[in-house]
mmCIF file of C-alpha atoms and ligand atoms in Angstrom:
data_model
loop_
_atom_site.group_PDB
_atom_site.id
_atom_site.type_symbol
_atom_site.label_atom_id
_atom_site.label_comp_id
_atom_site.label_asym_id
_atom_site.label_seq_id
_atom_site.Cartn_x
_atom_site.Cartn_y
_atom_site.Cartn_z
ATOM 1 C CA MET A 111 -0.166 0.009 -0.014
ATOM 2 C CA ALA A 112 1.371 3.367 -0.882
ATOM 3 C CA THR A 113 0.295 5.379 2.101
ATOM 4 C CA GLU A 114 3.679 7.154 2.541
ATOM 5 C CA SER A 115 2.584 10.035 0.591
ATOM 6 C CA SER A 116 -0.438 10.442 2.765
ATOM 7 C CA PRO A 117 -0.681 13.630 4.642
ATOM 8 C CA ARG A 118 -1.899 11.792 7.737
ATOM 9 C CA PRO A 119 -0.011 8.700 8.281
ATOM 10 C CA ASP A 120 -1.963 7.476 11.190
ATOM 11 C CA TYR A 121 -5.450 8.124 9.352
ATOM 12 C CA LYS A 122 -6.934 4.949 8.410
ATOM 13 C CA ARG A 123 -8.971 4.783 5.364
ATOM 14 C CA PRO A 124 -12.729 3.563 6.247
ATOM 15 C CA ARG A 125 -12.822 -0.011 5.907
ATOM 16 C CA HIS A 126 -15.023 -0.126 2.584
ATOM 17 C CA ARG A 127 -15.423 -3.548 1.361
ATOM 18 C CA LYS A 128 -14.960 -4.040 -2.399
ATOM 19 C CA VAL A 129 -18.094 -6.025 -3.648
ATOM 20 C CA CYS A 130 -18.005 -7.943 -6.688
ATOM 21 C CA GLN A 131 -19.857 -5.912 -9.585
ATOM 22 C CA PHE A 132 -21.176 -9.044 -10.916
ATOM 23 C CA CYS A 133 -22.483 -10.390 -7.635
ATOM 24 C CA LYS A 134 -24.177 -6.916 -6.831
ATOM 25 C CA ASP A 135 -26.022 -6.984 -10.382
ATOM 26 C CA LYS A 136 -26.844 -10.657 -9.625
ATOM 27 C CA VAL A 137 -25.514 -11.653 -12.968
ATOM 28 C CA ALA A 138 -25.337 -15.480 -13.409
ATOM 29 C CA PHE A 139 -23.399 -15.302 -16.502
ATOM 30 C CA ILE A 140 -21.267 -12.879 -18.291
ATOM 31 C CA ASP A 141 -22.082 -12.180 -21.906
ATOM 32 C CA TYR A 142 -18.712 -11.882 -23.949
ATOM 33 C CA LYS A 143 -20.673 -9.622 -26.388
ATOM 34 C CA ASP A 144 -21.081 -7.081 -23.726
ATOM 35 C CA THR A 145 -17.772 -5.132 -24.538
ATOM 36 C CA ASN A 146 -18.864 -2.100 -22.581
ATOM 37 C CA ARG A 147 -18.927 -4.298 -18.992
ATOM 38 C CA LEU A 148 -15.896 -6.181 -20.069
ATOM 39 C CA ARG A 149 -13.857 -3.015 -20.911
ATOM 40 C CA ARG A 150 -13.973 -1.887 -17.231
ATOM 41 C CA PHE A 151 -12.189 -5.019 -16.106
ATOM 42 C CA ILE A 152 -9.035 -4.814 -18.628
ATOM 43 C CA ASN A 153 -6.594 -1.932 -18.351
ATOM 44 C CA ASP A 154 -5.397 0.239 -21.279
ATOM 45 C CA ARG A 155 -2.873 -2.096 -22.584
ATOM 46 C CA GLY A 156 -5.751 -4.687 -22.826
ATOM 47 C CA LYS A 157 -4.887 -6.908 -19.631
ATOM 48 C CA ILE A 158 -7.426 -8.393 -17.462
ATOM 49 C CA ILE A 159 -7.375 -6.425 -14.212
ATOM 50 C CA SER A 160 -6.781 -8.832 -11.415
ATOM 51 C CA ARG A 161 -9.421 -9.992 -8.697
ATOM 52 C CA ARG A 162 -7.543 -7.949 -6.098
ATOM 53 C CA THR A 163 -7.890 -4.730 -7.857
ATOM 54 C CA THR A 164 -11.582 -4.959 -9.133
ATOM 55 C CA GLY A 165 -12.972 -6.863 -6.232
ATOM 56 C CA THR A 166 -14.630 -9.522 -8.504
ATOM 57 C CA CYS A 167 -15.375 -12.755 -6.667
ATOM 58 C CA CYS A 168 -13.709 -15.934 -7.528
ATOM 59 C CA GLY A 169 -16.433 -17.394 -9.656
ATOM 60 C CA HIS A 170 -17.085 -14.199 -11.520
ATOM 61 C CA GLN A 171 -13.624 -13.529 -12.300
ATOM 62 C CA LYS A 172 -13.223 -17.106 -13.829
ATOM 63 C CA LEU A 173 -16.311 -16.377 -15.887
ATOM 64 C CA LEU A 174 -15.061 -12.870 -16.741
ATOM 65 C CA THR A 175 -11.691 -14.115 -17.769
ATOM 66 C CA THR A 176 -13.359 -16.699 -20.079
ATOM 67 C CA ALA A 177 -15.601 -13.980 -21.646
ATOM 68 C CA ILE A 178 -12.789 -11.738 -22.145
ATOM 69 C CA LYS A 179 -10.947 -14.383 -23.880
ATOM 70 C CA LYS A 180 -13.956 -15.181 -26.025
ATOM 71 C CA ALA A 181 -14.267 -11.377 -27.022
ATOM 72 C CA ARG A 182 -10.555 -11.274 -27.918
ATOM 73 C CA ASN A 183 -11.033 -14.202 -30.130
ATOM 74 C CA ILE A 184 -13.503 -12.658 -31.997
ATOM 75 C CA ALA A 185 -11.859 -9.206 -31.995
ATOM 76 C CA LEU A 186 -14.183 -7.504 -29.663
ATOM 77 C CA LEU A 187 -11.604 -6.826 -27.376
ATOM 78 C CA PRO A 188 -7.842 -6.315 -28.217
ATOM 79 C CA PHE A 189 -4.913 -8.911 -27.082
ATOM 80 C CA THR A 190 -2.608 -6.087 -26.322
ATOM 81 C CA ALA A 191 -2.719 -2.336 -27.174
ATOM 82 C CA ALA A 192 -0.170 -1.091 -29.739
HETATM 83 ZN ZN1 ZN B 359 -19.548 -12.222 -7.856
#
């Protein structure tokens, strides 16, 4: 954690538990054609953002990864940014 630059080192950020966006929306499966949603889970270089960062739960991360890979395969999403 990069808290060294914080103006108040003893200040604890309120515990805000990251909640899985897919659980929140009660998504049972992730549509690989839904690129607007998938794009939120890849970074600007086209890489899948880790669960730790996005807060996606284990089950949904697996579905998400599969969906992104499918989307890449049919050129809806990039493999890498040029
Ligand atoms: Zn989930």
